[in-house]
PDB file of C-alpha atoms in Angstrom:
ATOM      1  CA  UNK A   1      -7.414  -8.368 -16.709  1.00 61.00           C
ATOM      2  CA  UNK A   2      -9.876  -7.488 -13.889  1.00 77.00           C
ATOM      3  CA  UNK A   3      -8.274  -6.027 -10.542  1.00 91.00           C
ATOM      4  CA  UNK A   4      -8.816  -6.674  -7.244  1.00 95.00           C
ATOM      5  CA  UNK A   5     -12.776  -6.233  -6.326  1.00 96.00           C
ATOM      6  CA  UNK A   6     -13.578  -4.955  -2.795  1.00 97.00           C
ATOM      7  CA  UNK A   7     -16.838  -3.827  -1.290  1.00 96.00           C
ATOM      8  CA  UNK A   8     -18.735  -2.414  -0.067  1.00 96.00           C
ATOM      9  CA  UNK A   9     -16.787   0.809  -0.633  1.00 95.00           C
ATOM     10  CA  UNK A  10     -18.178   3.409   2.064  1.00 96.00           C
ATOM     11  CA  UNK A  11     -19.829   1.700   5.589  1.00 97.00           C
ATOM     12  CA  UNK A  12     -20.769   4.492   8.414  1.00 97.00           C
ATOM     13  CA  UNK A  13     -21.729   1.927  11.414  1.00 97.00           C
ATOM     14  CA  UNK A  14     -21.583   2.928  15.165  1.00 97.00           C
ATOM     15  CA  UNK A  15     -19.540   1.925  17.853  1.00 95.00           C
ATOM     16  CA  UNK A  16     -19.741  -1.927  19.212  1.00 96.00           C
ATOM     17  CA  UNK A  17     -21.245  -2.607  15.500  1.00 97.00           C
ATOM     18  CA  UNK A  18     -20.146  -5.674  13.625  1.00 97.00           C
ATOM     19  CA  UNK A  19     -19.075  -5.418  10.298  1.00 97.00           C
ATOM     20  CA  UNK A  20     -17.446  -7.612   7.405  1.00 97.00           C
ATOM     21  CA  UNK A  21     -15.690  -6.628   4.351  1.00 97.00           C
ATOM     22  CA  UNK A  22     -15.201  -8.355   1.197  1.00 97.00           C
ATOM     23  CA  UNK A  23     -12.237  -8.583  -1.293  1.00 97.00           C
ATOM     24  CA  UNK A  24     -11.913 -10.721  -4.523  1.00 96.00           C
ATOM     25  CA  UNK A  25      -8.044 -10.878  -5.521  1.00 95.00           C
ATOM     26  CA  UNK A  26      -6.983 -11.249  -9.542  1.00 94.00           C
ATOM     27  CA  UNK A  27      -7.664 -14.397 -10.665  1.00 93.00           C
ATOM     28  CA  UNK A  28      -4.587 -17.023 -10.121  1.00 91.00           C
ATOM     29  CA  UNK A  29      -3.007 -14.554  -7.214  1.00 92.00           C
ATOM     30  CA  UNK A  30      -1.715 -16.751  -5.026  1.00 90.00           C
ATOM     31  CA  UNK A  31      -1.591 -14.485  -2.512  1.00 92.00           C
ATOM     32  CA  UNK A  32      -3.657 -12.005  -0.620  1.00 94.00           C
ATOM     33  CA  UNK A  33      -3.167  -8.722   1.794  1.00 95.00           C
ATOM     34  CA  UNK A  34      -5.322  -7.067   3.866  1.00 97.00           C
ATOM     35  CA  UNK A  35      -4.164  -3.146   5.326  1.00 97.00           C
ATOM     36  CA  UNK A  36      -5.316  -0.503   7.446  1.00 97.00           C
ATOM     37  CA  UNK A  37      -5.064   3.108   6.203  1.00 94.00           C
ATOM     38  CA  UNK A  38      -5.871   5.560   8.660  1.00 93.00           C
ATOM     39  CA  UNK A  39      -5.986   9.442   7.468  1.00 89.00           C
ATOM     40  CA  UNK A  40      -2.693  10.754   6.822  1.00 85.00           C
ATOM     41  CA  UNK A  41      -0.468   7.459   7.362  1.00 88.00           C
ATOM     42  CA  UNK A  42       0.143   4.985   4.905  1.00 91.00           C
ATOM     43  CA  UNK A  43      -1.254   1.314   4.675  1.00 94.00           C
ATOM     44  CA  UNK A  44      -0.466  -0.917   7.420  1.00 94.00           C
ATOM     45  CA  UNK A  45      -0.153  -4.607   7.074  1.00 93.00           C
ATOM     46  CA  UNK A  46      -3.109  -6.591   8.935  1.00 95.00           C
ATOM     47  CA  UNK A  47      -3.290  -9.780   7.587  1.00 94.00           C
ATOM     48  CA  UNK A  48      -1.397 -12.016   5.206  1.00 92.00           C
ATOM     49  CA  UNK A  49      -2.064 -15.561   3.733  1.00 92.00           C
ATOM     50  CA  UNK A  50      -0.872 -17.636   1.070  1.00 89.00           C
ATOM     51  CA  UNK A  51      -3.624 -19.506  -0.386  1.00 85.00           C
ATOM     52  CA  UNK A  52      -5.820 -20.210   1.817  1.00 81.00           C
ATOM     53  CA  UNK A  53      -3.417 -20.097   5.073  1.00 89.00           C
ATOM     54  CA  UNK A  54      -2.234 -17.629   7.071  1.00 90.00           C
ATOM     55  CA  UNK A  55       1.645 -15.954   6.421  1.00 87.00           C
ATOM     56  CA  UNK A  56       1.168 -13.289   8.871  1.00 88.00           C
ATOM     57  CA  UNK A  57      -0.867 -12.047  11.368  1.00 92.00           C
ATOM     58  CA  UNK A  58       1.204 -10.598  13.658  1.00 90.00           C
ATOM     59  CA  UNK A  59      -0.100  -7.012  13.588  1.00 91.00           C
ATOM     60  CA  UNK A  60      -4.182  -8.156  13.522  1.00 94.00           C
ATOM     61  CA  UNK A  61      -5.849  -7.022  16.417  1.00 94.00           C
ATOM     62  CA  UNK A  62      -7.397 -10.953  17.302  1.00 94.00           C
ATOM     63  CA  UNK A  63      -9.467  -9.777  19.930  1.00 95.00           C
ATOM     64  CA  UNK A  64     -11.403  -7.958  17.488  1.00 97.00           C
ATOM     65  CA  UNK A  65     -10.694  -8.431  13.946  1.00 97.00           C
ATOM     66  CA  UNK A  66     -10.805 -11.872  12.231  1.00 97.00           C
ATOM     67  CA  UNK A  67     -10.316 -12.908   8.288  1.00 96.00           C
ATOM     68  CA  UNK A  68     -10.367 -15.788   6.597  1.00 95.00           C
ATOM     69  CA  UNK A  69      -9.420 -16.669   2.844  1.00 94.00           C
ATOM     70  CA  UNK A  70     -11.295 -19.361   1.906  1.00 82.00           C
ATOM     71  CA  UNK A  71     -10.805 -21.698  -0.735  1.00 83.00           C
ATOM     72  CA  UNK A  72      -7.749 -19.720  -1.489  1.00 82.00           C
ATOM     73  CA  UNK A  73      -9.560 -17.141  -3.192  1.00 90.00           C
ATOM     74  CA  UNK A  74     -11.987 -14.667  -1.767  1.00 94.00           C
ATOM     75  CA  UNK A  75     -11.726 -13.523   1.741  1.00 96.00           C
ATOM     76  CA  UNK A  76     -13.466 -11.294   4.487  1.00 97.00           C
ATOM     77  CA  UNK A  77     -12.403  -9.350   7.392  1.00 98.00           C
ATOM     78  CA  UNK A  78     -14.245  -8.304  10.120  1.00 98.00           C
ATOM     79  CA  UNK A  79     -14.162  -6.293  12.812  1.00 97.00           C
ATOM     80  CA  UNK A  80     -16.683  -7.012  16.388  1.00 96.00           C
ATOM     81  CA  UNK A  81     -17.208  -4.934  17.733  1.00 96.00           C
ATOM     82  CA  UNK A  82     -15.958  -1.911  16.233  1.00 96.00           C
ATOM     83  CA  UNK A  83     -14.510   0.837  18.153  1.00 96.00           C
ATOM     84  CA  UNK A  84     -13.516   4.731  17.188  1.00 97.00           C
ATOM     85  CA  UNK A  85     -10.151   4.130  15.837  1.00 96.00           C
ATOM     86  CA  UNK A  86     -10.819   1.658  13.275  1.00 97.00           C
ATOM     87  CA  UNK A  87     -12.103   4.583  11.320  1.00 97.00           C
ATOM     88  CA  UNK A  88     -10.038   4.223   8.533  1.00 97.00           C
ATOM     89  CA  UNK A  89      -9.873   2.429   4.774  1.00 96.00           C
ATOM     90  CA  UNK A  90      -9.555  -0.735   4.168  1.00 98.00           C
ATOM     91  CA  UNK A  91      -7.498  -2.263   1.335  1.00 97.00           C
ATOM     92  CA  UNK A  92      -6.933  -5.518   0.032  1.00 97.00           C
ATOM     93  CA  UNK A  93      -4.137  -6.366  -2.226  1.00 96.00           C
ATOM     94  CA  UNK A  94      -3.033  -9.578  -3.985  1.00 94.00           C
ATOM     95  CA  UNK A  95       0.024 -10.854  -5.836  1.00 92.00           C
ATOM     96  CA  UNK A  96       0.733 -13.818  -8.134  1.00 90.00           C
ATOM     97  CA  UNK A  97       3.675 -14.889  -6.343  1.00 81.00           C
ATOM     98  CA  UNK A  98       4.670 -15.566  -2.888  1.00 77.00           C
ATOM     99  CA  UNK A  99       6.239 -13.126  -0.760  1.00 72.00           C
ATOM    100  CA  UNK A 100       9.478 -15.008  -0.991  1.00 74.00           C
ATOM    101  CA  UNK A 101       9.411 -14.632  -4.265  1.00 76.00           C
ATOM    102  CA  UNK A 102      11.801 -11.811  -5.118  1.00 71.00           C
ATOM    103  CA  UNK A 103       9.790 -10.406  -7.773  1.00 76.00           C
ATOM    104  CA  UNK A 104       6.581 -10.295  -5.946  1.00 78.00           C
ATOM    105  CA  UNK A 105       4.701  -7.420  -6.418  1.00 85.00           C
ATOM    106  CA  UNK A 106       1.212  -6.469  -4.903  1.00 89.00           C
ATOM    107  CA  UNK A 107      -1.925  -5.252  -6.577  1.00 92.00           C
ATOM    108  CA  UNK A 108      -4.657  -3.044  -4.913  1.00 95.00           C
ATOM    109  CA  UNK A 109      -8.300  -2.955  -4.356  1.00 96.00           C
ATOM    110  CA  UNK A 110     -10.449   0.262  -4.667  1.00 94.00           C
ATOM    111  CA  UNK A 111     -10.757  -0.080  -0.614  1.00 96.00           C
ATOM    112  CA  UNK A 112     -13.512   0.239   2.226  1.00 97.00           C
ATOM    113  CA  UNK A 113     -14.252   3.409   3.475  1.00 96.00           C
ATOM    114  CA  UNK A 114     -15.086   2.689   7.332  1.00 97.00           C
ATOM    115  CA  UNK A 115     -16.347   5.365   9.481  1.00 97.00           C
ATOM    116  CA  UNK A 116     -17.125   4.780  12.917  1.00 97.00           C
ATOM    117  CA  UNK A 117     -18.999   7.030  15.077  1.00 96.00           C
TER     118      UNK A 117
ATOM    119  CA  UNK B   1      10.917  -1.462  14.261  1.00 60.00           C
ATOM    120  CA  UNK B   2      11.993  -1.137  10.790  1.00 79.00           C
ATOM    121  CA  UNK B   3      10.653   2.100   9.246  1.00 89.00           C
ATOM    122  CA  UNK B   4       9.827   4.053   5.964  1.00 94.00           C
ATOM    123  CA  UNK B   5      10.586   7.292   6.185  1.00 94.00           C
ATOM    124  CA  UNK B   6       9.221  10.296   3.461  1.00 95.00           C
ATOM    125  CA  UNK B   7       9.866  13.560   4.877  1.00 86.00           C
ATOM    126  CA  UNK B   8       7.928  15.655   2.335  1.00 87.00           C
ATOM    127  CA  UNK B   9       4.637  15.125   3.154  1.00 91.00           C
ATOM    128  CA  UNK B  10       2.758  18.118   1.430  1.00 95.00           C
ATOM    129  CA  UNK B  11       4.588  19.404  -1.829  1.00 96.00           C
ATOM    130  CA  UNK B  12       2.997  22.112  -4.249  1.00 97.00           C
ATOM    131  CA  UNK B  13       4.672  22.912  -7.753  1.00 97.00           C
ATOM    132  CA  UNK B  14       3.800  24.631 -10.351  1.00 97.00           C
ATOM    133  CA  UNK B  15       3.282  22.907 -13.889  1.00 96.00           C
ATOM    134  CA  UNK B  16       6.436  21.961 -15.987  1.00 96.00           C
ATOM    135  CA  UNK B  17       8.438  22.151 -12.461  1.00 97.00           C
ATOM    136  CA  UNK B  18      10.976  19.243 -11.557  1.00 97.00           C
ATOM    137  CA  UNK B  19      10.056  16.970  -9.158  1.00 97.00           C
ATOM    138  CA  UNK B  20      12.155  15.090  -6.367  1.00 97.00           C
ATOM    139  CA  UNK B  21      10.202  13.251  -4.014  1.00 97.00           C
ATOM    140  CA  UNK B  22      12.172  11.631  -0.765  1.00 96.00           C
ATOM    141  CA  UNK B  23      12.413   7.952   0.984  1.00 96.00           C
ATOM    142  CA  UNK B  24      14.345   6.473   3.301  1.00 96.00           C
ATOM    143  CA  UNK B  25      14.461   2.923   5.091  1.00 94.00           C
ATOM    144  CA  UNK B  26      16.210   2.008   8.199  1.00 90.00           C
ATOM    145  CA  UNK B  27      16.091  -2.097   7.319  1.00 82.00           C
ATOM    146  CA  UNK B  28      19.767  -3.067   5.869  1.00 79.00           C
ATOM    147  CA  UNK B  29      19.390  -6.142   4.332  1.00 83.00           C
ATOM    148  CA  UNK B  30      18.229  -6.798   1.557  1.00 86.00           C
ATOM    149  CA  UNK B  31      15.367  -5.366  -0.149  1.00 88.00           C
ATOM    150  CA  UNK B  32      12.635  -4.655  -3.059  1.00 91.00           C
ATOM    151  CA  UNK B  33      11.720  -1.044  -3.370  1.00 94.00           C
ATOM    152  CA  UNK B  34       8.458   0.305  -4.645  1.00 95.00           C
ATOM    153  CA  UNK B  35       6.393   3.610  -5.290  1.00 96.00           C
ATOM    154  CA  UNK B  36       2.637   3.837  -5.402  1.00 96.00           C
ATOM    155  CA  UNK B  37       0.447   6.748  -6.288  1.00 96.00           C
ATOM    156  CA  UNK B  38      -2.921   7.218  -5.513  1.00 93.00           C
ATOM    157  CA  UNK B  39      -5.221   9.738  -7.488  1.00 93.00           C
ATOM    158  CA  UNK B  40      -8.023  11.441  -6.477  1.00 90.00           C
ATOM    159  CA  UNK B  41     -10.678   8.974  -6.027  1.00 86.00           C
ATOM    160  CA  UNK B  42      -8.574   6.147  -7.102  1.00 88.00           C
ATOM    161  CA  UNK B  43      -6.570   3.382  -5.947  1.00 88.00           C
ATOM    162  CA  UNK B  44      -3.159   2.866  -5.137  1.00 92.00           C
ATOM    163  CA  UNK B  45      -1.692   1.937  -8.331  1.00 92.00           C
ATOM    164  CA  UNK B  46       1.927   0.465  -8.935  1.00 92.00           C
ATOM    165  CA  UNK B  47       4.698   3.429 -10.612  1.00 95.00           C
ATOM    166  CA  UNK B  48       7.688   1.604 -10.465  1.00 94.00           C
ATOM    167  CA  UNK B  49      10.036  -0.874  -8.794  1.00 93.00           C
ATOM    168  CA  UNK B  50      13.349  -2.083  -7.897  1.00 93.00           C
ATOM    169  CA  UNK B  51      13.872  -5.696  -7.531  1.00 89.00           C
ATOM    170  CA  UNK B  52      17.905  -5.440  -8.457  1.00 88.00           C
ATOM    171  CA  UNK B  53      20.413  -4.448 -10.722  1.00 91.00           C
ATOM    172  CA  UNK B  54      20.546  -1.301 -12.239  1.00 94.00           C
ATOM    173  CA  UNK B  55      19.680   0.922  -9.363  1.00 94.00           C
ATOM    174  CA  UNK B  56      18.146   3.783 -11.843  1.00 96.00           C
ATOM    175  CA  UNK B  57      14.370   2.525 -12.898  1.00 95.00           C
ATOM    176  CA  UNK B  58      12.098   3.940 -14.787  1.00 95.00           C
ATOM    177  CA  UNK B  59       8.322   3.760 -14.292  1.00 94.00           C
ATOM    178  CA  UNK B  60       5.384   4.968 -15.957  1.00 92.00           C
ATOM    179  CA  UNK B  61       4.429   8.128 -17.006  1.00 93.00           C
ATOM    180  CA  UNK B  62       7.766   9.794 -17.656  1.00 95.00           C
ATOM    181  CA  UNK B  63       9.081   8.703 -13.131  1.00 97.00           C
ATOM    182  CA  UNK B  64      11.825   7.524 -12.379  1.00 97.00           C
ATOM    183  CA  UNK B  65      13.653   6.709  -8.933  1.00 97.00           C
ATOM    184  CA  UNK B  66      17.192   6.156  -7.984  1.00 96.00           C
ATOM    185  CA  UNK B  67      18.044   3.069  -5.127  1.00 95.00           C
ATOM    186  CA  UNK B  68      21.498   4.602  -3.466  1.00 94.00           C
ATOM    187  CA  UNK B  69      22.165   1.513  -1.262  1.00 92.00           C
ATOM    188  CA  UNK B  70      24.750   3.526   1.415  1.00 92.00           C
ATOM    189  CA  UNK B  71      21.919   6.320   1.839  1.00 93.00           C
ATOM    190  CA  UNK B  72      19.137   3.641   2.538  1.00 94.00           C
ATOM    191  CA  UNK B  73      17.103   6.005   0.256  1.00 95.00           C
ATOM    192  CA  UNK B  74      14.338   5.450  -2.969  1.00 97.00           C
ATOM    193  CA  UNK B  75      13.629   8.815  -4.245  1.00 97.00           C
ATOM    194  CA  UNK B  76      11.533   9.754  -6.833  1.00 97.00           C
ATOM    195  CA  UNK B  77      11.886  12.052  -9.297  1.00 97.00           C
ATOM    196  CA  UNK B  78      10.344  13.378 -12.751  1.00 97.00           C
ATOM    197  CA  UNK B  79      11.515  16.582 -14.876  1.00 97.00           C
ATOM    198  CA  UNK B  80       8.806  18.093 -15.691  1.00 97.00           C
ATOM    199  CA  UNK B  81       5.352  17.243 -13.909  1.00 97.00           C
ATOM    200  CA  UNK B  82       1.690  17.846 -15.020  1.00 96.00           C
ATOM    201  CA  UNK B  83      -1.313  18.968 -13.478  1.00 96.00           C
ATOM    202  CA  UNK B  84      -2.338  15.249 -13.971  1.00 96.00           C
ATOM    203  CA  UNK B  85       0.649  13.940 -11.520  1.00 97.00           C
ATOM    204  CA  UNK B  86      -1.576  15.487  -8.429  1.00 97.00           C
ATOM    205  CA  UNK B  87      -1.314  12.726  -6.459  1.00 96.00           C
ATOM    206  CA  UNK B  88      -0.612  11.230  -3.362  1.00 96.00           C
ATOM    207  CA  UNK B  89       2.603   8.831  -3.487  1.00 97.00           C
ATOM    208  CA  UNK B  90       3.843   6.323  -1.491  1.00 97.00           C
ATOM    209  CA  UNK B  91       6.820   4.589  -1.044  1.00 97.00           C
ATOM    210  CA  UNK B  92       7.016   0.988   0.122  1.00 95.00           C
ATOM    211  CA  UNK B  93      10.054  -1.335   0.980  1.00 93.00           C
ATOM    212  CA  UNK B  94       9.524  -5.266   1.239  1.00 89.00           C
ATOM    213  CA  UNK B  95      12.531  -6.620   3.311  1.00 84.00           C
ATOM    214  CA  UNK B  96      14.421 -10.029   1.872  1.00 78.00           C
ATOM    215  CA  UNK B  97      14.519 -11.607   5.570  1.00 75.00           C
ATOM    216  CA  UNK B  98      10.982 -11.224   6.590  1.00 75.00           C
ATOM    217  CA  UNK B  99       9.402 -10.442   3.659  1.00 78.00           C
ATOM    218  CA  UNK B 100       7.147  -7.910   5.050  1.00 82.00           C
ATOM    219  CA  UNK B 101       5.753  -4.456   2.901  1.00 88.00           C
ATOM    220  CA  UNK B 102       6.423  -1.461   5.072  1.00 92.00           C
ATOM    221  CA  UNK B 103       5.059   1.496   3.384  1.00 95.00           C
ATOM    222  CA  UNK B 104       5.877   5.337   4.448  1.00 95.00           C
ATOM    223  CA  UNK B 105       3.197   7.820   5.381  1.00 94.00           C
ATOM    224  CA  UNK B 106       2.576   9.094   1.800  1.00 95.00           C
ATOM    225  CA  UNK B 107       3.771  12.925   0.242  1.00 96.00           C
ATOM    226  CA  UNK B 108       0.333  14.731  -1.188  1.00 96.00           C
ATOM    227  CA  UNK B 109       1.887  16.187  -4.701  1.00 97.00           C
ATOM    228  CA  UNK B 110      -0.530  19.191  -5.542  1.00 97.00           C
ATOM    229  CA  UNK B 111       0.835  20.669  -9.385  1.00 97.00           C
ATOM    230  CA  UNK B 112      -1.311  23.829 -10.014  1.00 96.00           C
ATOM    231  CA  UNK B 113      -1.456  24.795 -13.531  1.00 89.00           C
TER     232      UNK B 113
END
């Protein structure tokens, strides 16, 4: 069974840059996860739909970072413009059931490497 | 703001050593427990979990972790690691009311041979 695809995996862009990252989930995972990991802190929830709508967004910064999922399977997140402290990697994870599920459990992607200087 | 809490954030042991690795959560309701490790150059990959019932699980490669519900704790532990367990690991708690994943900041296991 493949795992979740992400790429690129490394992206060095400059401040007030635009850029967009890509995640495939497992095929038939309902739903899909995208974190921020900055150096020395773990992953930290960004986004969250089910299918192709959103669960949870409460932690996205909107005014710069947007993500969609669609057709319920591939998404993209991006960030304009980028700013110093989104240095970090990003990770996208995916899960056959839904979060309510009690047995959910979340699979991860390689991650993005962002770097912004 | 619920929290994951691993105090241990850099351990080094030497080969065949025992290993106890610490968690705590502050959320008490209900919830499903999980460790992660990441290896060098490698993805965070599932160990083990706790969904419910017996609250001693076993995972792969020889881990296992230990849910005490009235300590709010998840540690890990393994009797005798490898040079291959160099790791970092994370633990991650998913609460039953919101359903969110909260993970702690990660412990960086370095086993020199």
């Amino acid at each position: 069974e493949a795992g979740v695809a992400q790429s690129p995996r490394y992206k060095i862009i400059e401040k007030r840059q635009s850029v967009a990252f890509w995640c495939n989930p497992i095929s038939g995972h309902a739903t899909l996860y995208w974190y921020q990991q900055i150096l020395g802190q773990g992953p930290k929830l960004l986004i969250q739909f089910q299918n192709n709508g959103v669960v949870d967004d409460s932690q996205l910064p909107k005014d710069r970072f947007s993500a969609e999922r669609l057709k319920g399977v591939d998404s993209t997140l991006k960030i304009q413009p980028a700013k110093l402290e989104d240095s970090a990697v990003y990770l996208c994870a995916s899960s056959l059931d839904l979060p309510t599920t009690r047995t959910d459990t979340q699979y991860f992607g390689p991650g993005t490497r962002l770097t912004v200087l | 703001a619920q929290s994951v809490s691993q105090h241990n954030h850099h351990v080094i042991l030497s080969e065949a050593a025992s290993l106890e690795l610490g968690c705590n959560y502050s959320y008490g309701g209900t919830v499903n427990l999980f460790w992660y490790v990441q290896y060098p150059g490698q993805h965070l990959q599932l160990l083990l979990k706790y969904f419910s019932g017996d609250p001693l699980v076993k995972g792969i490669k020889g881990f296992e972790a230990e849910f005490i519900k009235s300590k709010f704790s998840f540690n890990l532990r393994k009797p005798s690691v490898q040079w291959s367990d160099t790791a970092e690991y994370f633990c991650a708690v998913k609460e039953g009311g919101t359903y969110k994943y909260i993970f702690g900041t990660g412990t960086r296991l370095k086993v020199l041979a």
